[in-house]
PDB file of C-alpha atoms in Angstrom:
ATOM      1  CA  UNK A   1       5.449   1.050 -15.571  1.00 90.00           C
ATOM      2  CA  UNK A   2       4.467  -1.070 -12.330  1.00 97.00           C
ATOM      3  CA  UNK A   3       8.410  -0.725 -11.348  1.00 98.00           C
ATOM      4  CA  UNK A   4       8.502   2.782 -11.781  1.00 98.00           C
ATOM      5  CA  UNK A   5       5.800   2.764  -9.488  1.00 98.00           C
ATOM      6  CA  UNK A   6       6.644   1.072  -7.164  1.00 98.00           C
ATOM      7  CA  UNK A   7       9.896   2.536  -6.420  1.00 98.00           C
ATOM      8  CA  UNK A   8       8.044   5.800  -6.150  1.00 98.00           C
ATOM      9  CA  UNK A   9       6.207   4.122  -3.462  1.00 98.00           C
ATOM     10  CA  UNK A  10       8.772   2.811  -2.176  1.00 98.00           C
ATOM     11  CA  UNK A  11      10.526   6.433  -1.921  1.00 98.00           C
ATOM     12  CA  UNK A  12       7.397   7.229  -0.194  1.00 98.00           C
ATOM     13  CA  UNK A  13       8.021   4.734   2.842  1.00 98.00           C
ATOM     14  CA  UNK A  14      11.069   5.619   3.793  1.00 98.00           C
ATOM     15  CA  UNK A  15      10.189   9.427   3.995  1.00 98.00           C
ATOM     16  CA  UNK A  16       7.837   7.566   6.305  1.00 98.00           C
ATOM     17  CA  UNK A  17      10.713   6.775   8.268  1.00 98.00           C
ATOM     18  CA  UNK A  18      12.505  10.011   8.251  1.00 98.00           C
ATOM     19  CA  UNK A  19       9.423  11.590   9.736  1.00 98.00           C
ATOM     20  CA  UNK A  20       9.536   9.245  12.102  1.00 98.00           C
ATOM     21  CA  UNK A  21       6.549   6.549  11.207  1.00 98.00           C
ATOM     22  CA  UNK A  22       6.715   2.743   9.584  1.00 98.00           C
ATOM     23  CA  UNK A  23       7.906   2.171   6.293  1.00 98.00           C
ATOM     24  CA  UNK A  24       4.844   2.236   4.298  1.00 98.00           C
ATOM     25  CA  UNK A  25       3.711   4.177   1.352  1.00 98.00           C
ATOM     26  CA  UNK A  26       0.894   4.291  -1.484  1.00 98.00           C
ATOM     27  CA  UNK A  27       0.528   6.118  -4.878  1.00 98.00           C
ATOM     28  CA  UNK A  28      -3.308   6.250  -6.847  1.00 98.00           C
ATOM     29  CA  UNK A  29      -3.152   6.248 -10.471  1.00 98.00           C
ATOM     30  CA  UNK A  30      -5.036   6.592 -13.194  1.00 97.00           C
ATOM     31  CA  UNK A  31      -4.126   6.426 -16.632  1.00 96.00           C
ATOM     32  CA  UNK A  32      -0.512   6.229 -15.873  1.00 95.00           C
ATOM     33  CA  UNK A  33      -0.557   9.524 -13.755  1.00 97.00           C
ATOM     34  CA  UNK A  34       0.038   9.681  -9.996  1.00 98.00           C
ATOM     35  CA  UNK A  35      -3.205  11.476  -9.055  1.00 98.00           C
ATOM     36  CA  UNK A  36      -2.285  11.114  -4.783  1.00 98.00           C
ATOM     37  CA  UNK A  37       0.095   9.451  -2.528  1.00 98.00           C
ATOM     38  CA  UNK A  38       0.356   8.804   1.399  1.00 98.00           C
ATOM     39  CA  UNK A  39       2.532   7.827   3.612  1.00 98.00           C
ATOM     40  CA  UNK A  40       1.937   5.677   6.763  1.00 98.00           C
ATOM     41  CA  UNK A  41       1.719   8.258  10.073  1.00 98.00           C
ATOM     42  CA  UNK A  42       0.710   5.948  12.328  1.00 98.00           C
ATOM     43  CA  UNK A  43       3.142   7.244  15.065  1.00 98.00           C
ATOM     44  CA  UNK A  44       3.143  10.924  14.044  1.00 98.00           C
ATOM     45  CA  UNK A  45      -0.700  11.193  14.121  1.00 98.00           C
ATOM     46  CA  UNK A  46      -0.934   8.753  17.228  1.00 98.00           C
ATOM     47  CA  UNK A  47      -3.646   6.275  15.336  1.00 98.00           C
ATOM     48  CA  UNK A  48      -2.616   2.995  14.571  1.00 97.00           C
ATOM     49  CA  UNK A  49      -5.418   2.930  11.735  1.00 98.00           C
ATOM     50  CA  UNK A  50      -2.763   5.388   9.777  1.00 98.00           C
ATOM     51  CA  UNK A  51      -1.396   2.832   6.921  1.00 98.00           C
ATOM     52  CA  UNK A  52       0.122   4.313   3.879  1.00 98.00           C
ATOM     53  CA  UNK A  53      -3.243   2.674   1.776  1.00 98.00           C
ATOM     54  CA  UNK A  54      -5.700   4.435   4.385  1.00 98.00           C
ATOM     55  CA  UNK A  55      -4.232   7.874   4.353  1.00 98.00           C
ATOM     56  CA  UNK A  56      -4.940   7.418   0.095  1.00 98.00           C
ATOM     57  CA  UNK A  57      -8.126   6.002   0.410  1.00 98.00           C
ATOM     58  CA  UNK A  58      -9.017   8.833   3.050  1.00 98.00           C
ATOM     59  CA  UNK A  59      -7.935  11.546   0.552  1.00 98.00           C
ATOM     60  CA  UNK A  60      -9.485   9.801  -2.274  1.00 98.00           C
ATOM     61  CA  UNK A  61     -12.596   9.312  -0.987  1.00 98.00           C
ATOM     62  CA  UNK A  62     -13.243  13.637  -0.501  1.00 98.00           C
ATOM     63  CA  UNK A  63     -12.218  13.878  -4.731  1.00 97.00           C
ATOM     64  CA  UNK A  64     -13.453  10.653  -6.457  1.00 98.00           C
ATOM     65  CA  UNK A  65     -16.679   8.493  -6.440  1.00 97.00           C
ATOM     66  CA  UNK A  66     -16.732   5.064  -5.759  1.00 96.00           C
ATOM     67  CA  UNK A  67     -17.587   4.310  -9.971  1.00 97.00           C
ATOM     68  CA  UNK A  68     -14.694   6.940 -10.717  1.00 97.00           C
ATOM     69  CA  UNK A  69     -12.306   4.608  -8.077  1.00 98.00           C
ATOM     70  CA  UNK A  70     -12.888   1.828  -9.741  1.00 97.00           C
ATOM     71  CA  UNK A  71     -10.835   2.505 -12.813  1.00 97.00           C
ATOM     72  CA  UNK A  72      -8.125   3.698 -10.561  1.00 98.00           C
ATOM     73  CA  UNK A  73      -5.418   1.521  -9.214  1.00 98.00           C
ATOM     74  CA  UNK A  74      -3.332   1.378  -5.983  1.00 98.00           C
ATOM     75  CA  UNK A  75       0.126   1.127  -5.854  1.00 98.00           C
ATOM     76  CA  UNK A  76       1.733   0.385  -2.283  1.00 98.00           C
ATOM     77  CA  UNK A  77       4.908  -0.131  -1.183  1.00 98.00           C
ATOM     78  CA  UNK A  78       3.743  -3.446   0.663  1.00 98.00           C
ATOM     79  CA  UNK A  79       0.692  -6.238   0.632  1.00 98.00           C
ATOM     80  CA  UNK A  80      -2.034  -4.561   2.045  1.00 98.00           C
ATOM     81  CA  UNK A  81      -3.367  -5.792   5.668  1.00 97.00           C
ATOM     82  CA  UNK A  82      -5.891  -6.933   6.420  1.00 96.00           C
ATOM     83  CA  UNK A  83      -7.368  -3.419   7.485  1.00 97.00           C
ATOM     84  CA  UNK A  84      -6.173  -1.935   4.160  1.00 98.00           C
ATOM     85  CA  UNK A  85      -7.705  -4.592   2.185  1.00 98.00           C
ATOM     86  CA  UNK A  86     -11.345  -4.049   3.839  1.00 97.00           C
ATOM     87  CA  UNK A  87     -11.228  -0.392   3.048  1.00 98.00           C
ATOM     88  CA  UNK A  88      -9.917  -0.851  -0.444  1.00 98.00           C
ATOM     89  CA  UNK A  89     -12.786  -3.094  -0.943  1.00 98.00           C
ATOM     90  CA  UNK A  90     -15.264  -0.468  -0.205  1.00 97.00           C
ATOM     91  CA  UNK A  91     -13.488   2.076  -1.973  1.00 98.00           C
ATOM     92  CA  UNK A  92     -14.378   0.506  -5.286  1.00 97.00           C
ATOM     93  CA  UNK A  93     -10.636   0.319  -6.453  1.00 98.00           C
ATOM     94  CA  UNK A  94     -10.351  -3.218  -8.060  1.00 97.00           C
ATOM     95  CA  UNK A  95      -6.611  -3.620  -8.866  1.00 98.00           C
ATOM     96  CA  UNK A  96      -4.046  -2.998  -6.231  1.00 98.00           C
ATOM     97  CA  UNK A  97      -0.037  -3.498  -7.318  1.00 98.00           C
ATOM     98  CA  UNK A  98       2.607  -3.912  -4.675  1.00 98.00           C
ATOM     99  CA  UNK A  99       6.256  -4.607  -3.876  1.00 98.00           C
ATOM    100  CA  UNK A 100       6.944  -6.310  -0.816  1.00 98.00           C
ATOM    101  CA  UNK A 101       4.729  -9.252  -0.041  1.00 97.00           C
ATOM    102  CA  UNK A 102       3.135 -10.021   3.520  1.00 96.00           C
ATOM    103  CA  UNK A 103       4.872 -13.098   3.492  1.00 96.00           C
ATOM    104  CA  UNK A 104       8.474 -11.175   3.133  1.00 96.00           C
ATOM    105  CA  UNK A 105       7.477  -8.653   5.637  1.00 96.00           C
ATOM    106  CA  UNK A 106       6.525 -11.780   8.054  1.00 94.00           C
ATOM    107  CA  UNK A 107      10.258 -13.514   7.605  1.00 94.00           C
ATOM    108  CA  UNK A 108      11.561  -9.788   8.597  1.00 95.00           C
ATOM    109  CA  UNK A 109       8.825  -8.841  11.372  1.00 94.00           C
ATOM    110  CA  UNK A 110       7.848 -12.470  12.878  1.00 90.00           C
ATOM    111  CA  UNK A 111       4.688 -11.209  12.572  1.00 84.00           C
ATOM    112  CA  UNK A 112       2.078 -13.814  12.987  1.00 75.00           C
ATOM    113  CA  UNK A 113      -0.685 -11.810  11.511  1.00 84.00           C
ATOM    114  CA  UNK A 114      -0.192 -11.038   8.495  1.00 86.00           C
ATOM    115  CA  UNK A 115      -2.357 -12.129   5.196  1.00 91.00           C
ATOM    116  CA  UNK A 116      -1.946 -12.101   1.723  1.00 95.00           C
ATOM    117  CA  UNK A 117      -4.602  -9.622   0.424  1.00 97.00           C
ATOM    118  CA  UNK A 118      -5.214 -12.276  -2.402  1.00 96.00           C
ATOM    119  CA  UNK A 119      -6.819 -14.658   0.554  1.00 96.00           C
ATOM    120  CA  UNK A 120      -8.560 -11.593   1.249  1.00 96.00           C
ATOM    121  CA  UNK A 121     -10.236  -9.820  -1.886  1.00 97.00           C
ATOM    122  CA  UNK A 122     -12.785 -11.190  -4.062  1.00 96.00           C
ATOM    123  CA  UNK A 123     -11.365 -13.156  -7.183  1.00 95.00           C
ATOM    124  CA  UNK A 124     -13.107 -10.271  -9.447  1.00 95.00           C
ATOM    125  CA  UNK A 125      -9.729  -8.400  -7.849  1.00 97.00           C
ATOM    126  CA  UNK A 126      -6.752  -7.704 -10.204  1.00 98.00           C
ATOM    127  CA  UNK A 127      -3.893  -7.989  -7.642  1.00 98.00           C
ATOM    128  CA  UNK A 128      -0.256  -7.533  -8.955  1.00 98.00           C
ATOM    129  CA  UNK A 129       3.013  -8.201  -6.832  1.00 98.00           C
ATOM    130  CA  UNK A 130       5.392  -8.657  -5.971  1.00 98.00           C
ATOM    131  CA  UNK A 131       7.008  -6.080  -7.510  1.00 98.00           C
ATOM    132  CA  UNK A 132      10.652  -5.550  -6.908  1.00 98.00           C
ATOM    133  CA  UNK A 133      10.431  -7.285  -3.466  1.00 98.00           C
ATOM    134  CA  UNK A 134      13.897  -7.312  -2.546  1.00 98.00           C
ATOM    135  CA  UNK A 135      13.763  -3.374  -2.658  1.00 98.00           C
ATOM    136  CA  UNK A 136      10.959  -3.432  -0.464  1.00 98.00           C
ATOM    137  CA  UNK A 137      12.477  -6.059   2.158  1.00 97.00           C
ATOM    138  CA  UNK A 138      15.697  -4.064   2.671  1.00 97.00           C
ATOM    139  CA  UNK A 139      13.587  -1.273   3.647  1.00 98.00           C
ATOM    140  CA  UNK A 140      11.313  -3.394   5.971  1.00 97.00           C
ATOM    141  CA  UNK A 141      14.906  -5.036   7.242  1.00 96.00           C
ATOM    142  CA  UNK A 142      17.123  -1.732   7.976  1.00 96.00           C
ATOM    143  CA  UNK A 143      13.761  -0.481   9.682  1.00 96.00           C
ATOM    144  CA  UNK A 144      12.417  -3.894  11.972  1.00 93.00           C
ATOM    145  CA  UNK A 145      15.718  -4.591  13.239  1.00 84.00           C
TER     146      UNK A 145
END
């Protein structure tokens, strides 16, 4: 199941891409149904706060308590930042499942600040990933380069 979703997610980024924003994207599910999804818009909405995970959790957030949250789970196309992990903390979502890891978009970016979201979130945290990562890289590649 975590493949399947994933690969929806990452279907999700690069429509990012073909409307012109980074390669991001995030599904919430619960109980095996995709209940939203976002894309990252940070260039099409001119806010660099738009990530793929904060475009869900901003849609979730107007349907779904922070108790209900918590027995959803987030699926993104790539770690969460360090940005997306904060919010996703407060959402009350405690398991997050994604493909590409920080450390594969870092080899591909040169980023220098990028962390694992496992550094980040409490150990209470079910955190799943990579999943298909070398999907996820040759999206971050054709895009970075």
């Amino acid at each position: 199941m975590h493949e399947k979703l994933i690969k929806q997610s990452f279907a999700l980024a690069k429509q990012a891409v073909l409307d012109g924003d980074h390669p991001f994207g995030a599904l919430l599910v619960h109980n095996d149904e995709v209940i939203l999804t976002a894309q990252n818009t940070v260039n099409s909405d001119g806010d660099f706060t738009k990530h793929a995970e904060m475009n869900l959790l901003h849609k979730a957030a107007k349907k779904y308590s922070r108790s209900q949250l918590s027995n959803f789970i987030l699926y993104t196309s790539t770690e969460p930042c360090m940005m997306c992990s904060g919010a996703i903390y407060w959402s009350g979502i405690h398991k997050v499942v994604y493909g590409c890891s920080a450390q594969a978009l870092q080899d591909v970016t040169k980023d220098a600040f990028l962390v694992s979201c496992r550094d980040l979130l409490p150990s209470t945290f079910e955190i799943v990933g990579p999943i298909c990562e070398h999907l996820g890289k040759e999206i971050h590649k054709n895009f970075w380069k």
